[in-house]
PDB file of C-alpha atoms and ligand atoms in Angstrom:
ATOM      1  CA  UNK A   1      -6.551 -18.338 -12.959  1.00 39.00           C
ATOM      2  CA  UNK A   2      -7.391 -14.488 -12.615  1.00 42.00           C
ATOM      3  CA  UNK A   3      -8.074 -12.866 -10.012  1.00 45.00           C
ATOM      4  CA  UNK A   4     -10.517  -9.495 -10.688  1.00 46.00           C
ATOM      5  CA  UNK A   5     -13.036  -7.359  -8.742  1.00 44.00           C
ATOM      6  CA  UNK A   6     -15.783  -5.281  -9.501  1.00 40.00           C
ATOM      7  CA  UNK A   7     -13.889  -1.772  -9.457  1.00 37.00           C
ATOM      8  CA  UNK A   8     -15.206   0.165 -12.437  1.00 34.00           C
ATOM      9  CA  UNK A   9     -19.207  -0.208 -12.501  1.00 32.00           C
ATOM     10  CA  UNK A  10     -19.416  -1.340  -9.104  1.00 32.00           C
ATOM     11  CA  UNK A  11     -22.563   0.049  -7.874  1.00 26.00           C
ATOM     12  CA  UNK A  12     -25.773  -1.484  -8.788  1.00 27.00           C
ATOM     13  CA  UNK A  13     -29.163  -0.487  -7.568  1.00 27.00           C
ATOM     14  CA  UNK A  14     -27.151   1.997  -4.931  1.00 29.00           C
ATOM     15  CA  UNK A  15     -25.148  -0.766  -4.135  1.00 31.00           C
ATOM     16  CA  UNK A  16     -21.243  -1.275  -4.198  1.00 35.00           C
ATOM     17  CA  UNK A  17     -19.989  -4.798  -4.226  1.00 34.00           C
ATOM     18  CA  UNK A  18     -16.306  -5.654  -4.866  1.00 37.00           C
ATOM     19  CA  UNK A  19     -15.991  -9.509  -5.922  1.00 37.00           C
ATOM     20  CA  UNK A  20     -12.623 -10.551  -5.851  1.00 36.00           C
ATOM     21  CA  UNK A  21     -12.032 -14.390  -7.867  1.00 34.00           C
ATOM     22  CA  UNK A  22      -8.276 -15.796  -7.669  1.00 32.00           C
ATOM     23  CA  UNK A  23      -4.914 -14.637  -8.046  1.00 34.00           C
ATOM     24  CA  UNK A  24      -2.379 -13.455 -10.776  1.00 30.00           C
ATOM     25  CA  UNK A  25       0.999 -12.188  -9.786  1.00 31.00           C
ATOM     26  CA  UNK A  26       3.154 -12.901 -12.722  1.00 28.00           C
ATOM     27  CA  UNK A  27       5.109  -9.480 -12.796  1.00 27.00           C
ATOM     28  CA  UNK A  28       8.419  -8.716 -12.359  1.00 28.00           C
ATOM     29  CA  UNK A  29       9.124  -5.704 -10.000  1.00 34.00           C
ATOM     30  CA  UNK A  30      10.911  -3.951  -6.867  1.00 36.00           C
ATOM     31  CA  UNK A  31       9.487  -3.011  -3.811  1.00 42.00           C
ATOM     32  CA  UNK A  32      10.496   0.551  -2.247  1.00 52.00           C
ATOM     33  CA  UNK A  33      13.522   0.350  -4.096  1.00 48.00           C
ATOM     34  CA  UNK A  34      15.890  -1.841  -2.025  1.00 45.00           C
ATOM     35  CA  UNK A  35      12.891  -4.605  -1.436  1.00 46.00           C
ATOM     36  CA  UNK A  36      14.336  -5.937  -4.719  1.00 34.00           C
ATOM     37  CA  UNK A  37      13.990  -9.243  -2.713  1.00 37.00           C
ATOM     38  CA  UNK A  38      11.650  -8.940  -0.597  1.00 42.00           C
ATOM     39  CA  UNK A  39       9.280  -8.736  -3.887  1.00 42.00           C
ATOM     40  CA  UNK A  40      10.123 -11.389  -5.575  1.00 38.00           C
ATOM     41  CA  UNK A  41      10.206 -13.809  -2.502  1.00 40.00           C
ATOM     42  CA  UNK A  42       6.800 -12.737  -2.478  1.00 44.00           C
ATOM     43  CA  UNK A  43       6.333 -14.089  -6.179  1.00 41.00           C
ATOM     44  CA  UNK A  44       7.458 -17.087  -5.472  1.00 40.00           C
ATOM     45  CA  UNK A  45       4.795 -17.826  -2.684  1.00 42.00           C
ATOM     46  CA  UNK A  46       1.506 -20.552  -3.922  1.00 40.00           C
ATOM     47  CA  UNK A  47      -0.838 -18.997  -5.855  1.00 42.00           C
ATOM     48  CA  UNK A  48      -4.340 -18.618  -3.530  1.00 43.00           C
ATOM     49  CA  UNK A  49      -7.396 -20.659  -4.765  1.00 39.00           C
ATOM     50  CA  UNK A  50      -9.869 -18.729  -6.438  1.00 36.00           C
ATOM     51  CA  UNK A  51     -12.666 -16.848  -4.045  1.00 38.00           C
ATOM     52  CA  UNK A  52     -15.194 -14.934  -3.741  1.00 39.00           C
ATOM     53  CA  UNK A  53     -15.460 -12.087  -1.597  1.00 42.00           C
ATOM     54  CA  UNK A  54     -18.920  -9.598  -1.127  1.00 40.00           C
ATOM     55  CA  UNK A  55     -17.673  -6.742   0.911  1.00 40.00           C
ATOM     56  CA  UNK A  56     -20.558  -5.287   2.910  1.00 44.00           C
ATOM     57  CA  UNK A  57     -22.415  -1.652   1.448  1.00 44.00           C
ATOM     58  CA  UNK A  58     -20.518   1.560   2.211  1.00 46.00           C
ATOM     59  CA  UNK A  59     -22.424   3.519   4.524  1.00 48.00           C
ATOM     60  CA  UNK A  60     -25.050   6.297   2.998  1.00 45.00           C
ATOM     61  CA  UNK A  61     -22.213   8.758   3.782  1.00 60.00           C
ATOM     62  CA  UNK A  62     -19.231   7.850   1.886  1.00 79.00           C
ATOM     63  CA  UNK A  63     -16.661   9.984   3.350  1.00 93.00           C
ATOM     64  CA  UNK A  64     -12.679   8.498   4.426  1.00 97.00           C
ATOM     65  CA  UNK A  65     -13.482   6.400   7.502  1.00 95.00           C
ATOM     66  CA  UNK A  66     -10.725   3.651   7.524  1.00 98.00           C
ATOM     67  CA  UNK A  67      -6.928   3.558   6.979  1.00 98.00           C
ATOM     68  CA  UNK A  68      -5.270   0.387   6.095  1.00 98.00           C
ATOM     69  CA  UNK A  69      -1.708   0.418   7.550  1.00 98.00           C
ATOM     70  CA  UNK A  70       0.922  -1.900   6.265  1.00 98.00           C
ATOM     71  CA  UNK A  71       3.765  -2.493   8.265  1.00 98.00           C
ATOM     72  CA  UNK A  72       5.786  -3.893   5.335  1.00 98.00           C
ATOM     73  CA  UNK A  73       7.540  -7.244   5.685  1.00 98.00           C
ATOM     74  CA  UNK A  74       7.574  -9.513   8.435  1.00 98.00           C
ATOM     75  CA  UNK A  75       8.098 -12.888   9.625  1.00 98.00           C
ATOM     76  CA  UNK A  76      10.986 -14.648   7.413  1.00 97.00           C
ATOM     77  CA  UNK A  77      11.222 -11.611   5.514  1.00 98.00           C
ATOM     78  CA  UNK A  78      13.325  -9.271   7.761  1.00 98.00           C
ATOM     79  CA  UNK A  79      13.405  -6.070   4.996  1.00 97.00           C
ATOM     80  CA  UNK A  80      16.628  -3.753   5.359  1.00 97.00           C
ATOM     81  CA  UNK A  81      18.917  -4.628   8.221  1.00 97.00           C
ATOM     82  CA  UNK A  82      21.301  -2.406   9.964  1.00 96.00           C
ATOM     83  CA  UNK A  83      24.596  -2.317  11.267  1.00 95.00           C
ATOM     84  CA  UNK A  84      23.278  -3.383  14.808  1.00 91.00           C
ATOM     85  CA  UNK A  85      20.931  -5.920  13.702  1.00 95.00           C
ATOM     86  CA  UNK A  86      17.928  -3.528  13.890  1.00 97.00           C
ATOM     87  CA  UNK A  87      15.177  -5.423  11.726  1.00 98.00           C
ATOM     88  CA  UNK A  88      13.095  -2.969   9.148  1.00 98.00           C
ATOM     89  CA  UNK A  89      10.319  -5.626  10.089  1.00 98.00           C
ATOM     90  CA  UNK A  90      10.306  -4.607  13.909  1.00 98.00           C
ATOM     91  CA  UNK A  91      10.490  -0.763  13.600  1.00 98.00           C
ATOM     92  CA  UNK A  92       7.992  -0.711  10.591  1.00 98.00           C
ATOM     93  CA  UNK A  93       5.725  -2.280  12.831  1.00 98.00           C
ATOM     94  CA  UNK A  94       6.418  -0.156  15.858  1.00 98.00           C
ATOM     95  CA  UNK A  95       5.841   2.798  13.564  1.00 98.00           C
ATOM     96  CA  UNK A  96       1.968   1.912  12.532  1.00 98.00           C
ATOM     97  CA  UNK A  97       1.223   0.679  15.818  1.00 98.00           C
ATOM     98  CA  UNK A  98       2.114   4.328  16.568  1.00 98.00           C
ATOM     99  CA  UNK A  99       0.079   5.815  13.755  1.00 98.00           C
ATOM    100  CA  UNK A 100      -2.927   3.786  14.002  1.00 98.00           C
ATOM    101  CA  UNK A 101      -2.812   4.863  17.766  1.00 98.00           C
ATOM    102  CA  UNK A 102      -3.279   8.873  16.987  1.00 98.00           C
ATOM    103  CA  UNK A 103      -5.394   7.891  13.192  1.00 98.00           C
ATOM    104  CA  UNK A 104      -8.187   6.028  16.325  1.00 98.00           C
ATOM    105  CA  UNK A 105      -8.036   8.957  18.331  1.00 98.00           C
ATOM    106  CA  UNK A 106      -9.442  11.123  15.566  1.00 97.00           C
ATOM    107  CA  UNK A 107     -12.223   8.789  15.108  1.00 97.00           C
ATOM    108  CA  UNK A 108     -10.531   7.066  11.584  1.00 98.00           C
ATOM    109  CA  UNK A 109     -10.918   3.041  11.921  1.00 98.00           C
ATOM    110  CA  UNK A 110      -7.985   1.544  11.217  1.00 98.00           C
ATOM    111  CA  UNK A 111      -7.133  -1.874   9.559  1.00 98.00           C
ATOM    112  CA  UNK A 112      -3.520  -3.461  10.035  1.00 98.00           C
ATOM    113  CA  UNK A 113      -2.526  -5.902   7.359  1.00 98.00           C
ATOM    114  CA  UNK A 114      -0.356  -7.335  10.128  1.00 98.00           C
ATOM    115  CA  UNK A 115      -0.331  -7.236  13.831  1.00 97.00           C
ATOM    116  CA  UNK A 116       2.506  -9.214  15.044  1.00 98.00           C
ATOM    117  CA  UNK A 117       5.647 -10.700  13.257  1.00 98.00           C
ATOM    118  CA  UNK A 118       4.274 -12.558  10.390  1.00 98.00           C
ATOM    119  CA  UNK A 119       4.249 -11.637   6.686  1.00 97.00           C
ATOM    120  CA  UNK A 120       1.268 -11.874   4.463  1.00 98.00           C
ATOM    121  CA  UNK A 121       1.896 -12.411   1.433  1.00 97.00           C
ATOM    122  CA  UNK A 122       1.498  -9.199  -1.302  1.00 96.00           C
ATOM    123  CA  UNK A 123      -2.115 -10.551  -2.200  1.00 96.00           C
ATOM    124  CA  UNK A 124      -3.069 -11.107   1.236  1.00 97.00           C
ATOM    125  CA  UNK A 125      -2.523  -7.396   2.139  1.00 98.00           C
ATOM    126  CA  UNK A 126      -4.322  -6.716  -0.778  1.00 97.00           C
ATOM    127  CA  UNK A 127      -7.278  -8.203   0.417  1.00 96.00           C
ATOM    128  CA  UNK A 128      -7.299  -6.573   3.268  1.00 97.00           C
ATOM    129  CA  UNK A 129      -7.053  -3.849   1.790  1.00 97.00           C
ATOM    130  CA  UNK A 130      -9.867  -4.224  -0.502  1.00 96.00           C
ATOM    131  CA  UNK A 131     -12.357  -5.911   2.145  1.00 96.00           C
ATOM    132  CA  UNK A 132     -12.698  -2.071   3.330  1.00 96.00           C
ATOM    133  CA  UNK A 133     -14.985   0.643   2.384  1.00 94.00           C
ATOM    134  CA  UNK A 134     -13.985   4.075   2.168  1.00 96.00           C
ATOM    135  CA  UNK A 135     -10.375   3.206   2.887  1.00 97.00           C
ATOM    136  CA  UNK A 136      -6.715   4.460   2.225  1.00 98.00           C
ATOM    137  CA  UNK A 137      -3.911   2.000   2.037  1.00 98.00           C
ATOM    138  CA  UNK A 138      -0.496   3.162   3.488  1.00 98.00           C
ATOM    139  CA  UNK A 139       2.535   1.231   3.660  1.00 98.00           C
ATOM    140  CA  UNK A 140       5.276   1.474   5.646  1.00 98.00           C
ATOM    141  CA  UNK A 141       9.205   0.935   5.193  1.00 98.00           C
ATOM    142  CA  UNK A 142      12.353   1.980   6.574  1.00 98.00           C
ATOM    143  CA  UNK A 143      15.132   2.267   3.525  1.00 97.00           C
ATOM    144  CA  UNK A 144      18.679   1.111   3.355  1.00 96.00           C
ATOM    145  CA  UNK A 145      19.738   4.701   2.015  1.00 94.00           C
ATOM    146  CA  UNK A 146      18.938   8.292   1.543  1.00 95.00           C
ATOM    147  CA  UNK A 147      19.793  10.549   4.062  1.00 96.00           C
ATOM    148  CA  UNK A 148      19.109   9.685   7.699  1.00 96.00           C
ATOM    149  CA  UNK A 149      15.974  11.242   8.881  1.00 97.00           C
ATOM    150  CA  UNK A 150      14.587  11.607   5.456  1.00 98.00           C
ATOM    151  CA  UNK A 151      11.147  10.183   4.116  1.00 98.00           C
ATOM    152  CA  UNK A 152       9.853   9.789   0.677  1.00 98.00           C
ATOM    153  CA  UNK A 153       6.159   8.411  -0.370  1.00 98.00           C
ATOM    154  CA  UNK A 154       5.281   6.529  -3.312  1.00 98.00           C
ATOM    155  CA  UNK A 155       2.884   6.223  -5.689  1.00 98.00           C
ATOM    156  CA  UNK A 156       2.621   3.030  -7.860  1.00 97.00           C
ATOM    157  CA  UNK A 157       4.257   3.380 -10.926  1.00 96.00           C
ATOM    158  CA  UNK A 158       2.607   1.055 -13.568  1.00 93.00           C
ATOM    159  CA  UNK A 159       4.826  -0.062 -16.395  1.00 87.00           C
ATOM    160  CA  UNK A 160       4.200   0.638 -20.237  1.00 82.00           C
ATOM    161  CA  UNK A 161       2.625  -2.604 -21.658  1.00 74.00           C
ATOM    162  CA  UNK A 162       5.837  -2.964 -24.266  1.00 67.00           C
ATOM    163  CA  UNK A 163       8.354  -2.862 -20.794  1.00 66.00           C
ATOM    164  CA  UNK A 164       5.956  -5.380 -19.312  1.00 62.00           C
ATOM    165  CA  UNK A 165       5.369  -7.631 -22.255  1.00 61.00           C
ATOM    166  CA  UNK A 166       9.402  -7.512 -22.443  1.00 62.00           C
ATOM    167  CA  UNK A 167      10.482  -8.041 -18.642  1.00 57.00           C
ATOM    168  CA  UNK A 168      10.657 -12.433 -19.437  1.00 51.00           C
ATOM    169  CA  UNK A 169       9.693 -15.259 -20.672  1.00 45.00           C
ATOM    170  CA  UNK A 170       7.778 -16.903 -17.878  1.00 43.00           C
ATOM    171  CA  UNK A 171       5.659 -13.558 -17.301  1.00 45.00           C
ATOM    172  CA  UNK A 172       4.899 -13.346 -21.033  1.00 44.00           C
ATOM    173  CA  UNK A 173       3.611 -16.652 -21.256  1.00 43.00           C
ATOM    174  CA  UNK A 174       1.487 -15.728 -18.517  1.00 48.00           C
ATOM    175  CA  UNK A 175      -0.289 -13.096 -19.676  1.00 46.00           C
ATOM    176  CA  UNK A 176      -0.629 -14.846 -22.830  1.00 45.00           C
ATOM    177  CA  UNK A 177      -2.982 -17.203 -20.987  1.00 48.00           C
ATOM    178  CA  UNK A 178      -4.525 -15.177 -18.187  1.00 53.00           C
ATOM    179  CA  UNK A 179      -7.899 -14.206 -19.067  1.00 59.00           C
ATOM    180  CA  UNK A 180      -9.029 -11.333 -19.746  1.00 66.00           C
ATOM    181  CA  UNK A 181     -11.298  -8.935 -17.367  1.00 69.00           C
ATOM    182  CA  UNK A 182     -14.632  -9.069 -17.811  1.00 73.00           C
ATOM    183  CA  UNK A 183     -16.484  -6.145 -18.461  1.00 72.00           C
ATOM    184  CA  UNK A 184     -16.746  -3.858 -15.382  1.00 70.00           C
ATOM    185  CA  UNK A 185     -14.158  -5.839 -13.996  1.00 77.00           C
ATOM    186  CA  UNK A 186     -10.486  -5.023 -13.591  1.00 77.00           C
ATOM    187  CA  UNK A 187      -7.822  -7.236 -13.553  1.00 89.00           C
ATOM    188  CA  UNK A 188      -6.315  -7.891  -9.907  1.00 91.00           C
ATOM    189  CA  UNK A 189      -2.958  -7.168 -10.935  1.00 92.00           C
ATOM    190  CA  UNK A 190      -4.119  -3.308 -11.974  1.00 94.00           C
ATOM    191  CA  UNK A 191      -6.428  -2.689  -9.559  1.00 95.00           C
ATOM    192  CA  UNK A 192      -4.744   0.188  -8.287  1.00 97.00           C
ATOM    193  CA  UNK A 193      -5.416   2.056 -11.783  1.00 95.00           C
ATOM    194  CA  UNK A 194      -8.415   3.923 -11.180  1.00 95.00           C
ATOM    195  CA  UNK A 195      -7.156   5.638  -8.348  1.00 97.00           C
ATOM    196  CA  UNK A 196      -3.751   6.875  -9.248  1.00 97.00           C
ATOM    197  CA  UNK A 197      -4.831  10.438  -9.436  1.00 97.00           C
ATOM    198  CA  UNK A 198      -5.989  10.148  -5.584  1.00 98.00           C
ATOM    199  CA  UNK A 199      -3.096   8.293  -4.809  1.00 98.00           C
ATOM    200  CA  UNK A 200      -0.979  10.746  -6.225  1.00 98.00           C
ATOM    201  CA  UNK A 201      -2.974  14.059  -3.939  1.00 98.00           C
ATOM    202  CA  UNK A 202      -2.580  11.338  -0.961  1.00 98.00           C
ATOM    203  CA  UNK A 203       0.800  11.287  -1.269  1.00 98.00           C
ATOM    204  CA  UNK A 204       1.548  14.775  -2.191  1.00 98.00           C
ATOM    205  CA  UNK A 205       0.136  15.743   1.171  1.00 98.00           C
ATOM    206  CA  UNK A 206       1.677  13.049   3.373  1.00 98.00           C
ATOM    207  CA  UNK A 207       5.158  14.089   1.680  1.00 98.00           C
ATOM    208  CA  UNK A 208       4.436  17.938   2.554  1.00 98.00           C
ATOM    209  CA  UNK A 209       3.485  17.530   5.630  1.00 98.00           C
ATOM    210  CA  UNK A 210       6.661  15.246   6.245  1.00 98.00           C
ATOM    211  CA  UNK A 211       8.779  17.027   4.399  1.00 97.00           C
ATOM    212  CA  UNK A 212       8.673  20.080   6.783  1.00 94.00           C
ATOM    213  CA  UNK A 213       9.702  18.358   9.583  1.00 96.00           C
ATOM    214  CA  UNK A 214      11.796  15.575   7.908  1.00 97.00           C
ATOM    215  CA  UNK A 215      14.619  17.527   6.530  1.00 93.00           C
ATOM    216  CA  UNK A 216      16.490  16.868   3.063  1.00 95.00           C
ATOM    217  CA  UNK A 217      13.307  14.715   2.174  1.00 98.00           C
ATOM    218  CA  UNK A 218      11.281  15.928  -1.395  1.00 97.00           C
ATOM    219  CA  UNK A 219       8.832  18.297  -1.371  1.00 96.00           C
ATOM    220  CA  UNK A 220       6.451  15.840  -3.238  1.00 96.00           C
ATOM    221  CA  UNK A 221       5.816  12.456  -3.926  1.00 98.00           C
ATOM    222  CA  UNK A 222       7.225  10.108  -7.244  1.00 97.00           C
ATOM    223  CA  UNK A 223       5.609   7.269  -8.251  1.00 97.00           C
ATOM    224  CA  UNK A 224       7.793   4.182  -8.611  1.00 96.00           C
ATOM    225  CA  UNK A 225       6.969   0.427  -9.371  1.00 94.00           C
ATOM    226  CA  UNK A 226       6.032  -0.652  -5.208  1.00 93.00           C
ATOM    227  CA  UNK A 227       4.818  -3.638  -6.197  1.00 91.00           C
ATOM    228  CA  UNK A 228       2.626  -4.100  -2.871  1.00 91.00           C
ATOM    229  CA  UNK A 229       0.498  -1.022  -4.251  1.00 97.00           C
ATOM    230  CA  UNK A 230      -0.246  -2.474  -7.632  1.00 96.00           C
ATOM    231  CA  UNK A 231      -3.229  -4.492  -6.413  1.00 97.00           C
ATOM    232  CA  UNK A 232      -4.774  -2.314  -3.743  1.00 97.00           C
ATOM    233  CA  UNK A 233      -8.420  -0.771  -4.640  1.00 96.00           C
ATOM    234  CA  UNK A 234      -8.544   2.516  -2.793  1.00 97.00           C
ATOM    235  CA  UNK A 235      -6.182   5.199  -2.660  1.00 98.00           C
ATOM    236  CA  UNK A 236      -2.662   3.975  -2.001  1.00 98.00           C
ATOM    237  CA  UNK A 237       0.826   4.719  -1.116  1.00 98.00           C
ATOM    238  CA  UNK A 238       4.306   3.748   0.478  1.00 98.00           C
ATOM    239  CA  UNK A 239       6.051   5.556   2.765  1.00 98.00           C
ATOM    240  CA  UNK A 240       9.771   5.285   3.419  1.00 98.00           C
ATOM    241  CA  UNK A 241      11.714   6.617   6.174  1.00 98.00           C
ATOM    242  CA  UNK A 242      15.771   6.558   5.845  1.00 97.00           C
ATOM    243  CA  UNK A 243      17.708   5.172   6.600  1.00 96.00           C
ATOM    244  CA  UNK A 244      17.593   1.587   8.687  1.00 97.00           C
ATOM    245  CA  UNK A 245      21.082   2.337   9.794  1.00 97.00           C
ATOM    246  CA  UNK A 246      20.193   4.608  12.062  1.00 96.00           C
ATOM    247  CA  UNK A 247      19.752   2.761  16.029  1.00 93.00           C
ATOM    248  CA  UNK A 248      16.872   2.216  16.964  1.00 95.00           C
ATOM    249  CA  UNK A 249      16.790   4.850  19.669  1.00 96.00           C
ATOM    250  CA  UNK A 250      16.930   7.244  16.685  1.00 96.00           C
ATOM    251  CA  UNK A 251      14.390   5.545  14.347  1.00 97.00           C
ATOM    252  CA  UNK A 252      11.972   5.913  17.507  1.00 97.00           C
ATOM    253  CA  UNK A 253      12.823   9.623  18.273  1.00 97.00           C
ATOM    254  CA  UNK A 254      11.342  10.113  14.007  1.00 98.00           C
ATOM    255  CA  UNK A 255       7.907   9.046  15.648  1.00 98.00           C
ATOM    256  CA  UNK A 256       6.522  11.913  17.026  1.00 98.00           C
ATOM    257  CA  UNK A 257       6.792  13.755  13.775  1.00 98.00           C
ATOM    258  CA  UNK A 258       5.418  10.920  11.742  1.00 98.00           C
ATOM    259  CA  UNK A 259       2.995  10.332  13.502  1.00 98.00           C
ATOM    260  CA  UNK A 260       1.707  14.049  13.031  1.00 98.00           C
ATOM    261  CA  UNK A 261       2.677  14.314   9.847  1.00 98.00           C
ATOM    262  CA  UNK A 262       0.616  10.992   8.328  1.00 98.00           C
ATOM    263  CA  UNK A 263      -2.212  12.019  11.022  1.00 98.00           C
ATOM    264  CA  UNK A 264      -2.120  15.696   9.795  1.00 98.00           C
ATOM    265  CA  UNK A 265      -1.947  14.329   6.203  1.00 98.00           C
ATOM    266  CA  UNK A 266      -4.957  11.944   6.262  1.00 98.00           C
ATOM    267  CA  UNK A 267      -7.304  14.274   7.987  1.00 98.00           C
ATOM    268  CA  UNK A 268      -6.795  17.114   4.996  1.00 98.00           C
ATOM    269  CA  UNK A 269      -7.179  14.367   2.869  1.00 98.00           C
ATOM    270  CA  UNK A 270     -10.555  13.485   4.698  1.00 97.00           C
ATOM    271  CA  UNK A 271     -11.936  16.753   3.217  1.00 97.00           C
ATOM    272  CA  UNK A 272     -11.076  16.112  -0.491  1.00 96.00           C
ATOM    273  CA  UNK A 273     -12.122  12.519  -0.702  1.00 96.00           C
ATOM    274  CA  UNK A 274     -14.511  11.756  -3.005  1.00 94.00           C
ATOM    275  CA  UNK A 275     -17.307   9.203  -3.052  1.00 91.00           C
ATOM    276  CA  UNK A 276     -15.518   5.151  -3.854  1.00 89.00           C
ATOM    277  CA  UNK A 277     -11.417   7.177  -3.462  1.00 92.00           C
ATOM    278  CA  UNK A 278     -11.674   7.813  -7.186  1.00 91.00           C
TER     279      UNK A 278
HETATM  280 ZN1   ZN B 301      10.690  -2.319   2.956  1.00 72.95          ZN
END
């Protein structure tokens, strides 16, 4: 059972359709580092029945108009916890809430791939995701290390085939029977290929802007194998405030400056986005 969608030759007769058909997620990999778990809980979860999705036309004007915001985890899956209990699931949450708040106020739509205290699975959130037109995909985390009141974004980092064909027997045998994509059609599971390079300028400029106010964060982002970003068709990336053993009262005073850093961020990104994010 694959899962693929129309990413490469997607526009026919002036019009883009994305078909999505079922699910693979047969690969071994970490979330933002310390989501070791979180990711492969996620594995673990029934594959979906195969579907078919049309998403509706992109407008004439295909400039950014939506941001999908992932507060990460959720539900059973708490994410990093700190010393006083403080749940990465609750402030993660609390943060895009925050976000979407000032991304609506300068006229972006904005998509949440949860709203409350639940926890899609990996594929779910990528269909979200990949429902929209014209979109961005950011996810949010708060770490279990790195200096407090740091940040760090993501890009996904996609393994060489010969790490991938080596990471175990169960995933091997998988790809040995998956199917392959047809043509114009990419695999699910590498959806976010065509749009590293966009990815990569999105991140660059949420991680500047952040980085000026965040202190002892990078200057720019790194890619690294998120494995929430692997499947998303648009320009995506994960961002990662430190650390979750901060209080809360602390985590909340970061706000402000995220805020206007990932608001700052995706409005200069507005101006460089090209037609489809690739
Ligand atoms: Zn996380």
């Amino acid at each position: 059972m694959g899962k693929y969608f129309a990413g490469i030759s997607a526009i026919l007769c002036g019009v883009r359709r994305t078909r999505i058909f079922g699910a693979v997620c047969c690969f071994a990999v970490v979330c933002v580092m310390a989501h070791i778990s979180s990711a492969r809980a996620q594995q673990n979860q029934p594959q979906q029945n195969p579907t078919q999705q049309a998403v509706a036309p992109p407008q004439a004007n295909e400039s950014l108009r939506t941001v999908v915001l992932d507060a990460a985890h959720g539900g059973t899956d708490s994410g990093a916890r700190g010393p006083t209990g403080l749940a990465e699931k609750d402030i993660v949450l609390e943060f895009a809430q925050a976000i979407a708040s000032s991304l609506r106020a300068q006229g972006f739509q904005v998509v949440m791939t949860r709203e409350g205290d639940t926890n899609p699975a990996f594929d779910d959130r990528a269909q979200t995701a990949n429902a929209q037109t014209d979109a961005i995909f950011i996810s949010l985390h708060v770490g279990s290390s790195g200096p407090q009141g740091s940040v760090r974004t993501y890009t996904y980092l996609f393994p060489p085939p010969d790490v991938e064909a080596a990471a175990g027997g169960a995933i091997a045998a998988q790809s040995a029977t998956a199917p392959s994509a047809p043509p114009g059609f990419l695999l699910w599971r590498e959806a976010q290929k065509p749009y590293l390079v966009q990815s990569g300028k999105l991140g660059d400029l949420i991680q500047v802007e952040l980085a000026d106010k965040f202190k002892e964060s990078p200057n720019v982002s790194r890619s690294a194998p998120v494995y929430q970003l692997r499947s998303i068709a648009e320009p995506a990336v994960a961002v990662e405030i430190s650390n979750i053993a901060m209080d809360r009262a602390k985590l909340e005073g970061l706000i402000p400056d995220l805020v206007n850093g990932i608001t700052r961020a995706v409005m200069a990104y507005k101006t460089i986005y090209p037609p489809g994010g690739k």
